Short mmCIF file of N, CA and C and ligand atoms in Angstrom, two decimals:
data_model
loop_
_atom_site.label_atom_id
_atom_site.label_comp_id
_atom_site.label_asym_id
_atom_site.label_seq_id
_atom_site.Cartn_x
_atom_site.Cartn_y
_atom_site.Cartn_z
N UNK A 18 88.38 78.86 90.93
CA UNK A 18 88.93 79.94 90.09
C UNK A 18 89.68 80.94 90.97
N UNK A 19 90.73 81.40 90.64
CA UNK A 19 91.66 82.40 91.51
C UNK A 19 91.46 83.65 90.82
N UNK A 20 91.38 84.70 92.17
CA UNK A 20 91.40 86.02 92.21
C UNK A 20 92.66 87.05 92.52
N UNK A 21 92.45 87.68 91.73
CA UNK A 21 93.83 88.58 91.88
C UNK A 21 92.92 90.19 92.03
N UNK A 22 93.86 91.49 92.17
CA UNK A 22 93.28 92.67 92.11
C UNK A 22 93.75 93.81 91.42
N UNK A 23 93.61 94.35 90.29
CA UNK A 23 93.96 95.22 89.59
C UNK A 23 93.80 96.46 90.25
N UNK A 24 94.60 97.52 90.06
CA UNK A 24 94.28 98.99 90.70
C UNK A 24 94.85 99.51 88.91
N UNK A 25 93.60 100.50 88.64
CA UNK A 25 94.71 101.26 87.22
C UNK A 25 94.54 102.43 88.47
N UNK A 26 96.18 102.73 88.24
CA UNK A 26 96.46 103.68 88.98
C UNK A 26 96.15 105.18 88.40
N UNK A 27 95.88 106.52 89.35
CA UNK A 27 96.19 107.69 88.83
C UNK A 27 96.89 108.33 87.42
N UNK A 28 97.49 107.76 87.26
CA UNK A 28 98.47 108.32 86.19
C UNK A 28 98.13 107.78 84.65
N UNK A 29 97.52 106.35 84.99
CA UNK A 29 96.74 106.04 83.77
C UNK A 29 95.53 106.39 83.88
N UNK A 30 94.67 106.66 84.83
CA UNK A 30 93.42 107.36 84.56
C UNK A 30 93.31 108.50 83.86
N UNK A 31 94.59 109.79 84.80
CA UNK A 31 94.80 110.49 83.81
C UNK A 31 95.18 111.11 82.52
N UNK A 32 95.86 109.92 82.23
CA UNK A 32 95.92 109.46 80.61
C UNK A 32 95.11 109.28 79.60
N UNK A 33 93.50 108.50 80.72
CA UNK A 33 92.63 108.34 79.45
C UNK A 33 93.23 107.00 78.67
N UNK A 34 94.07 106.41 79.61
CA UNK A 34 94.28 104.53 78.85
C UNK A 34 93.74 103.67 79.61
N UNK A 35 92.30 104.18 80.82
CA UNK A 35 91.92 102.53 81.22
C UNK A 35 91.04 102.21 80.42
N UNK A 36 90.45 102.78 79.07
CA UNK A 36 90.09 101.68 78.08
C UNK A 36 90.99 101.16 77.61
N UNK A 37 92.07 101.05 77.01
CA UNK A 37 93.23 100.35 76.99
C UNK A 37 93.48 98.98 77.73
N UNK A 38 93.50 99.31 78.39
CA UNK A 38 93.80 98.42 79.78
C UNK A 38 92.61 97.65 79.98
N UNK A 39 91.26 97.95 80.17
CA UNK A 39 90.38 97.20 80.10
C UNK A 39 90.13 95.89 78.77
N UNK A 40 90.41 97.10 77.68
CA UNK A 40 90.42 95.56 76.82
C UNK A 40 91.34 94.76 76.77
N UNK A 41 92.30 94.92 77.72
CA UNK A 41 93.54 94.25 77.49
C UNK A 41 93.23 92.70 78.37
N UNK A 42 92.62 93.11 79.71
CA UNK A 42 91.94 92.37 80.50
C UNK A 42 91.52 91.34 80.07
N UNK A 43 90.43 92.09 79.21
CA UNK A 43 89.01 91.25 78.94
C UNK A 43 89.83 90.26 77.25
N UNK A 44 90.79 90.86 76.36
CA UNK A 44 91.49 90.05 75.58
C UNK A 44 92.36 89.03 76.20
N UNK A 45 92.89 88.59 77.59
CA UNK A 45 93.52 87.79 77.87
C UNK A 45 93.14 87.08 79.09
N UNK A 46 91.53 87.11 78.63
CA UNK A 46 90.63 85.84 79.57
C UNK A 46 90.49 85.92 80.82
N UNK A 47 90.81 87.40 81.52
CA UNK A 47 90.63 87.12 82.40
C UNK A 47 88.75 87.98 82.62
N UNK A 48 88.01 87.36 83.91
CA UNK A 48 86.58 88.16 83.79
C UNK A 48 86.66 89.02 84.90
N UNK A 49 86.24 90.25 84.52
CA UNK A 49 86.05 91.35 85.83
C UNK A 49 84.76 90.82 86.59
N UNK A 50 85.10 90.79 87.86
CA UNK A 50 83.82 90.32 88.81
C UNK A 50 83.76 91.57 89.36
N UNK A 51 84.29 92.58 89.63
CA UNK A 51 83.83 93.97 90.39
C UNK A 51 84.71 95.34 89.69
N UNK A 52 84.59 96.04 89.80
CA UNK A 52 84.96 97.43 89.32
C UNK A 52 83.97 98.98 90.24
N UNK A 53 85.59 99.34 90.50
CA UNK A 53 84.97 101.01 91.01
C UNK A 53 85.57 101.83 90.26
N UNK A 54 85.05 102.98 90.48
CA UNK A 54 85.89 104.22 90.17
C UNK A 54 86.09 104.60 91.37
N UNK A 55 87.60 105.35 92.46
CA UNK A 55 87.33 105.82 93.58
C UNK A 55 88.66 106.65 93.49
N UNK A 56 88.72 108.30 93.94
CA UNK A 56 89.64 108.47 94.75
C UNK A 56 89.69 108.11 96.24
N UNK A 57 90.65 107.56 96.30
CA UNK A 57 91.32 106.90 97.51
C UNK A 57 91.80 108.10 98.55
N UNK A 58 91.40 108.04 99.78
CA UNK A 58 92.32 108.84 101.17
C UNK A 58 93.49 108.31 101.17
N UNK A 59 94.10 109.15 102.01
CA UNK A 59 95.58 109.00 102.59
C UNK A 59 95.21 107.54 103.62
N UNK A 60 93.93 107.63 104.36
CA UNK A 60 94.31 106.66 105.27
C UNK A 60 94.24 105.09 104.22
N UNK A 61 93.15 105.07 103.31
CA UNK A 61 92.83 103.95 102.95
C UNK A 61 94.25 103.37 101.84
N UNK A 62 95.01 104.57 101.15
CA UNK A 62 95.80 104.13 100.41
C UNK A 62 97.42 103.85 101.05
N UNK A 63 97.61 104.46 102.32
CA UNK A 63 98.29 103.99 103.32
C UNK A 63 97.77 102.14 104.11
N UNK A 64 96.58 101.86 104.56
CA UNK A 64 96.63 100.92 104.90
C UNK A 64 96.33 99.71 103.62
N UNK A 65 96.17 100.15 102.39
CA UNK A 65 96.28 98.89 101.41
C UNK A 65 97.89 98.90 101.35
N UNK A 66 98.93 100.00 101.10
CA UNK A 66 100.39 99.70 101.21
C UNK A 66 100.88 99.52 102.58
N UNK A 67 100.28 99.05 103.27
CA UNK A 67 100.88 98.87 104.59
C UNK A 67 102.32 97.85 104.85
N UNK A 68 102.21 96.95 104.21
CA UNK A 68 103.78 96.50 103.64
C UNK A 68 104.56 96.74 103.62
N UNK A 69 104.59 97.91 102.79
CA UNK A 69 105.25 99.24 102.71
C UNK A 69 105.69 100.29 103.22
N UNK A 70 105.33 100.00 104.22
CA UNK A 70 105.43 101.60 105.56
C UNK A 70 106.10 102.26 105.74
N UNK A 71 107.46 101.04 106.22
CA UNK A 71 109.02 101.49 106.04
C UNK A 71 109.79 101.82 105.15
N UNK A 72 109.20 101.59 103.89
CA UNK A 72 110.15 101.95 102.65
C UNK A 72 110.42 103.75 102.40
N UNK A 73 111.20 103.97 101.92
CA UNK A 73 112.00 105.23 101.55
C UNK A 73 110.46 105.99 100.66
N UNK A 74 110.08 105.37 100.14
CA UNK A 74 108.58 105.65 98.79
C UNK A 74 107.70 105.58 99.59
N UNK A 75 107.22 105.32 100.42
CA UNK A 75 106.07 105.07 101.06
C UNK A 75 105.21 106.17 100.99
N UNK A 76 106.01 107.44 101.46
CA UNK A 76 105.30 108.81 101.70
C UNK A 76 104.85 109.39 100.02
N UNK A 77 105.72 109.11 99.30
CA UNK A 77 105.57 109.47 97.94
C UNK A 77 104.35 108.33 97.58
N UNK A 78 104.48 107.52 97.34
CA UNK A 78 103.40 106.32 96.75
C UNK A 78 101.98 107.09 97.30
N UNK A 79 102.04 106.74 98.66
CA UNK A 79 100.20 107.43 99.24
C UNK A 79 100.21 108.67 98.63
N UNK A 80 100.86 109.81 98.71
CA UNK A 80 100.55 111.14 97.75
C UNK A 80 100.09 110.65 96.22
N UNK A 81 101.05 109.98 95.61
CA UNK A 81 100.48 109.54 94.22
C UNK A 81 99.25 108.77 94.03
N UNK A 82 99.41 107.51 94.84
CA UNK A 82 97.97 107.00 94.83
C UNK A 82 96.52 107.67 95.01
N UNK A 83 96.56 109.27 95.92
CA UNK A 83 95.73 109.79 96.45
C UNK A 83 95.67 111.00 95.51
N UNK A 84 96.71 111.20 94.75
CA UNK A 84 96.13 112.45 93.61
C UNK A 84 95.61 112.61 92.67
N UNK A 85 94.44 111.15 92.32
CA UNK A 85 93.36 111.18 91.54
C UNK A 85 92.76 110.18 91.54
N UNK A 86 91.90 109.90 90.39
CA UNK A 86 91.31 108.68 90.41
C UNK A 86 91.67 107.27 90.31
N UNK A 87 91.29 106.56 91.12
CA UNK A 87 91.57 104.67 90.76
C UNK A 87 90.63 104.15 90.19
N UNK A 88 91.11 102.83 89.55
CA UNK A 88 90.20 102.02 89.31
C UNK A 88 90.07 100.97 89.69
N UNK A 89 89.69 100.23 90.94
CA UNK A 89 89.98 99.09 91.10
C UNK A 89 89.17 97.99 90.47
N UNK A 90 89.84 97.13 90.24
CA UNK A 90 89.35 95.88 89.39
C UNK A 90 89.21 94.68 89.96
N UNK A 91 88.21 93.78 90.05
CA UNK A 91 88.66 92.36 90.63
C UNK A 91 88.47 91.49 89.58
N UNK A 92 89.63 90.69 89.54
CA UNK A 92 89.70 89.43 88.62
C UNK A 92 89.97 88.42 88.65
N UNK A 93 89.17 87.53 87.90
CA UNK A 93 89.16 86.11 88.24
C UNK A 93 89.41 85.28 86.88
N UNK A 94 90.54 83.93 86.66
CA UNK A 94 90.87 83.46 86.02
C UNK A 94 91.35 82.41 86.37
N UNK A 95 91.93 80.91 85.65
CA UNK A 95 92.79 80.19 86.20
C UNK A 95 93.83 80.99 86.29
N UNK A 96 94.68 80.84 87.17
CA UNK A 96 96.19 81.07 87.50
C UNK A 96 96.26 82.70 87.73
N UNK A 97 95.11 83.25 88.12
CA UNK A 97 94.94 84.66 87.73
C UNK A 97 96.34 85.24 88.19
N UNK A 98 96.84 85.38 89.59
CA UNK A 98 97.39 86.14 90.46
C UNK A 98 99.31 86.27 89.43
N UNK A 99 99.44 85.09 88.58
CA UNK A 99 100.99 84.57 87.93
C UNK A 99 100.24 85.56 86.41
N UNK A 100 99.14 85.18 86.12
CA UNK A 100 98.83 85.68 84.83
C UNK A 100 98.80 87.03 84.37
N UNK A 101 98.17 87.98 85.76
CA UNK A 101 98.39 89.20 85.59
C UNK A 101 99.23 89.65 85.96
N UNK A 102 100.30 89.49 86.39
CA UNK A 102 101.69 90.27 86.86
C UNK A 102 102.45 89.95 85.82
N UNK A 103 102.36 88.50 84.51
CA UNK A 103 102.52 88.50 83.85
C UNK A 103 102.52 89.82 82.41
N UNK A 104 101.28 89.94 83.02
CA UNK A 104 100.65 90.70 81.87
C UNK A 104 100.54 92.43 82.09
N UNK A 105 101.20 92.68 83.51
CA UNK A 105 101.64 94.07 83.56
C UNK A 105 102.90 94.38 83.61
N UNK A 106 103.54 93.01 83.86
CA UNK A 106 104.91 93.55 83.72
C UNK A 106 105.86 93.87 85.02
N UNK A 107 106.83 94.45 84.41
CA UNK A 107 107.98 94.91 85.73
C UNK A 107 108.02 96.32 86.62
N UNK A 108 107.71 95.98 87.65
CA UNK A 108 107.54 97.18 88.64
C UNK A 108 108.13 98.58 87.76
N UNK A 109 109.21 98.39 87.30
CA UNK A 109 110.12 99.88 86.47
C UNK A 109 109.61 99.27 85.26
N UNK A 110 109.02 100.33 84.27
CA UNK A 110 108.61 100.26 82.65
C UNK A 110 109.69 100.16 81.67
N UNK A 111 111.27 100.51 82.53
CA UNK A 111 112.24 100.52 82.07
C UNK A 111 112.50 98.69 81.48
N UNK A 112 112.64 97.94 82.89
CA UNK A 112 112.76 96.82 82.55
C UNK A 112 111.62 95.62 82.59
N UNK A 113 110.44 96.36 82.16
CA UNK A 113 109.23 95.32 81.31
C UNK A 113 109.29 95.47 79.90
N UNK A 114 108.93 93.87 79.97
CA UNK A 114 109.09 93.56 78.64
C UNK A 114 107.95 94.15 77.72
N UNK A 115 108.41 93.56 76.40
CA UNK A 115 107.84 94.90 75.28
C UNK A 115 106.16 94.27 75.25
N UNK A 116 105.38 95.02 75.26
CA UNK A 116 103.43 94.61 74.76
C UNK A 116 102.96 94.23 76.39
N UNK A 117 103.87 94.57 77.59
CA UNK A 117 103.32 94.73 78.92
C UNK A 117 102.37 95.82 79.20
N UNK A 118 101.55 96.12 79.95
CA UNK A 118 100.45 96.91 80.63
C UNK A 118 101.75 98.18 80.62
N UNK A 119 102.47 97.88 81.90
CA UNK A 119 103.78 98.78 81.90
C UNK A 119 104.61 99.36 81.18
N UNK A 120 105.20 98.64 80.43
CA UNK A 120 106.06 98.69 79.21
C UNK A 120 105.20 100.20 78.28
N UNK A 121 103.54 99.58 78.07
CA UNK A 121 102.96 100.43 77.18
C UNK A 121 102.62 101.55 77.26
N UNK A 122 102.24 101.39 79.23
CA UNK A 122 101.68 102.97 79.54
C UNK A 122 102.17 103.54 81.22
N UNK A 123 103.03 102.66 81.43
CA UNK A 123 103.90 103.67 83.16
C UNK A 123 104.80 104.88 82.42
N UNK A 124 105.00 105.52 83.54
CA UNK A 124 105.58 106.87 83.41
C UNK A 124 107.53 106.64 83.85
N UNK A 125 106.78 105.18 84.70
CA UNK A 125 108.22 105.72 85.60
C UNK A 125 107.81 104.12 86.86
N UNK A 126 108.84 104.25 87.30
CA UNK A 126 108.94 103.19 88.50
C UNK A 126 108.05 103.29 89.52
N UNK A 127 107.64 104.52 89.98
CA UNK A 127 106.55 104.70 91.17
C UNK A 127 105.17 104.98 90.44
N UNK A 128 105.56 105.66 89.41
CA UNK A 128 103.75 105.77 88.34
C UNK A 128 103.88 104.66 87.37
N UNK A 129 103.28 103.39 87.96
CA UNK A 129 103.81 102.24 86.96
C UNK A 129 102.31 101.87 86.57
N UNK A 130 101.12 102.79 86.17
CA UNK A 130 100.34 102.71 85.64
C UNK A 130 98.67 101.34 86.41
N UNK A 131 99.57 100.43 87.06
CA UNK A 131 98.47 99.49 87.65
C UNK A 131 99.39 98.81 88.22
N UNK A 132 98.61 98.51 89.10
CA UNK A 132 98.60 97.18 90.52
C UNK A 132 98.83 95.87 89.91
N UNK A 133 99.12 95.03 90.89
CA UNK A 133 98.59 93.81 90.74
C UNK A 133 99.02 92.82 92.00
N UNK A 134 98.26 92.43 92.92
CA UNK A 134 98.46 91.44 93.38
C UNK A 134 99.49 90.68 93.71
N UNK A 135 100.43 90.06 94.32
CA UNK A 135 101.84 89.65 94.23
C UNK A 135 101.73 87.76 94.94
N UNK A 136 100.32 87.31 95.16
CA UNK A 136 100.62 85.90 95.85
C UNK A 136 98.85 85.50 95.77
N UNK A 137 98.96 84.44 96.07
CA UNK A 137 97.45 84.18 96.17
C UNK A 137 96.52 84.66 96.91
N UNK A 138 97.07 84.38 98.22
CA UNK A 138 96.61 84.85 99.53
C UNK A 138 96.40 86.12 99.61
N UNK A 139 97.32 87.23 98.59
CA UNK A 139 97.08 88.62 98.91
C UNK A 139 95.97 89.03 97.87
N UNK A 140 96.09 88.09 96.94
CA UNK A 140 95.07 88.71 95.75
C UNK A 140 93.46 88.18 96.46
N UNK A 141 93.72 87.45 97.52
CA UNK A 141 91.82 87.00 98.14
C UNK A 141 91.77 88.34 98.72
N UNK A 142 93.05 88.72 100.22
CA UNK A 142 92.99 89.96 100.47
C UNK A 142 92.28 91.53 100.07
N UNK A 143 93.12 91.44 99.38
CA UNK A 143 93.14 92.59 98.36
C UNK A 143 91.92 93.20 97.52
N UNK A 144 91.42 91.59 96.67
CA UNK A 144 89.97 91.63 96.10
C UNK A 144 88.68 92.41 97.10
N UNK A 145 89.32 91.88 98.90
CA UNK A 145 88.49 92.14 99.75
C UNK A 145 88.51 93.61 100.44
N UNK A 146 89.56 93.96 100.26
CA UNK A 146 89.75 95.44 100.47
C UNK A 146 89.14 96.58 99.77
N UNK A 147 88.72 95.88 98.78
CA UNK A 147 87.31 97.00 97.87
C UNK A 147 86.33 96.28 97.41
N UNK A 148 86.14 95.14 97.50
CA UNK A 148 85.24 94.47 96.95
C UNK A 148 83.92 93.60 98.16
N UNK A 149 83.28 93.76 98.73
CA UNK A 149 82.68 92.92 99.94
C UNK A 149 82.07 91.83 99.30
N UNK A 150 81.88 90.28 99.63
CA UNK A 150 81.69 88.95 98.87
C UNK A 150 80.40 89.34 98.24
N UNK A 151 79.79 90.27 99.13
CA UNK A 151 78.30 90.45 98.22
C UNK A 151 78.18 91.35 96.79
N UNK A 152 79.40 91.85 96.96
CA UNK A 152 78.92 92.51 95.93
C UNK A 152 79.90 92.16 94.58
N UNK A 153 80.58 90.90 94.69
CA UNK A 153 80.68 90.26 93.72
C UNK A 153 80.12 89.47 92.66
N UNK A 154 80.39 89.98 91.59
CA UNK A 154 79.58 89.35 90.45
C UNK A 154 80.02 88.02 90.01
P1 ADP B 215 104.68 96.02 92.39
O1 ADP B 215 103.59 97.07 92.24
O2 ADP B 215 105.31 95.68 91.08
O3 ADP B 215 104.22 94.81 93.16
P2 ADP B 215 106.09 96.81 94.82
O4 ADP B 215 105.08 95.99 95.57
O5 ADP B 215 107.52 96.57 95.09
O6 ADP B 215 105.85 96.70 93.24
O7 ADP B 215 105.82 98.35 95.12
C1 ADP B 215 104.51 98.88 95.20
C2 ADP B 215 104.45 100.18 94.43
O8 ADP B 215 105.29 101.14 95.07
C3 ADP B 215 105.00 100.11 93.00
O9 ADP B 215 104.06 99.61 92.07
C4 ADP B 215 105.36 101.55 92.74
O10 ADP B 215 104.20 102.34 92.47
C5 ADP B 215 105.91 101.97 94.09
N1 ADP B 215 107.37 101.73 94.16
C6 ADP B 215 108.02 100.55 94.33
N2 ADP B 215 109.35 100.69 94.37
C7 ADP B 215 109.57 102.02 94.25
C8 ADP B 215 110.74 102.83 94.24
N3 ADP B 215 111.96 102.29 94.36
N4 ADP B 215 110.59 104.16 94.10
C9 ADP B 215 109.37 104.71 93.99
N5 ADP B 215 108.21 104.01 93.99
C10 ADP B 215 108.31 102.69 94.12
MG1 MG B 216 103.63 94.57 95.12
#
């Protein structure tokens, strides 16, 4: 079974739509094996975008990521890592399609409401960056 990693970001927490989002999850088969609530540091939300370092957003993203609460999610499904990027949509809410995660509840291109994983390999990663094997369900 493949793992991918959800983050509902800040901006939907503060919204009050990760019930939203949760049932959205749990309506399209995929199963939560872990869940936190955490605000994130500068260092920890800098080295999960580490990818990112060089980009023009970088400095903006860690401020946003770090100005409230996350939720990180781990999930497991067939095809999880294609299924949920499916199912959040396009980085800009502008151009995701309509009944996306995004589409329904981002603000904007950098507050795009949740994460997701982008390859297989990063979604084992990733799962592991908040999740330790033990304390998977
Ligand atoms: P995705 O989250 O869809 O995989 P990226 O990996 O390209 O997108 O970017 C990571 C995150 O950085 C995005 O989800 C968004 O929050 C932010 N971001 C990406 N591109 C931009 C941009 N051009 N301007 C501002 N923020 C951006
Ligand atoms: Mg990405």
């Amino acid at each position: 079974m493949e793992r991918t990693l959800c983050i509902i970001k800040p901006d939907a927490v503060k919204k009050n739509v990760q019930g939203n989002i949760i049932r959205m999850i749990s309506e399209n088969g995929f199963r939560i094996i872990g869940m936190r609530l955490i605000k994130l540091t500068s260092e920890q939300a800098g080295k999960f975008y580490a990818i990112h370092k060089e980009r023009p957003f970088f400095k903006d993203l860690v401020e946003f990521m770090t100005s409230g609460a996350c939720i990180p999610i781990a999930l497991e499904r067939e095809n999880a890592v294609a299924e949920w990027r499916k199912l959040i949509g396009a980085t800009d809410p502008a151009e995701a399609e309509e009944g996306t995660i995004r589409k329904l509840f981002a603000n904007s291109k950098s507050e795009n409401a949740v994460h997701g994983s982008d390859s297989v390999e990063n979604g084992k990663i990733e799962v592991g960056f908040f999740f330790p094997e033990s304390e998977i369900i």
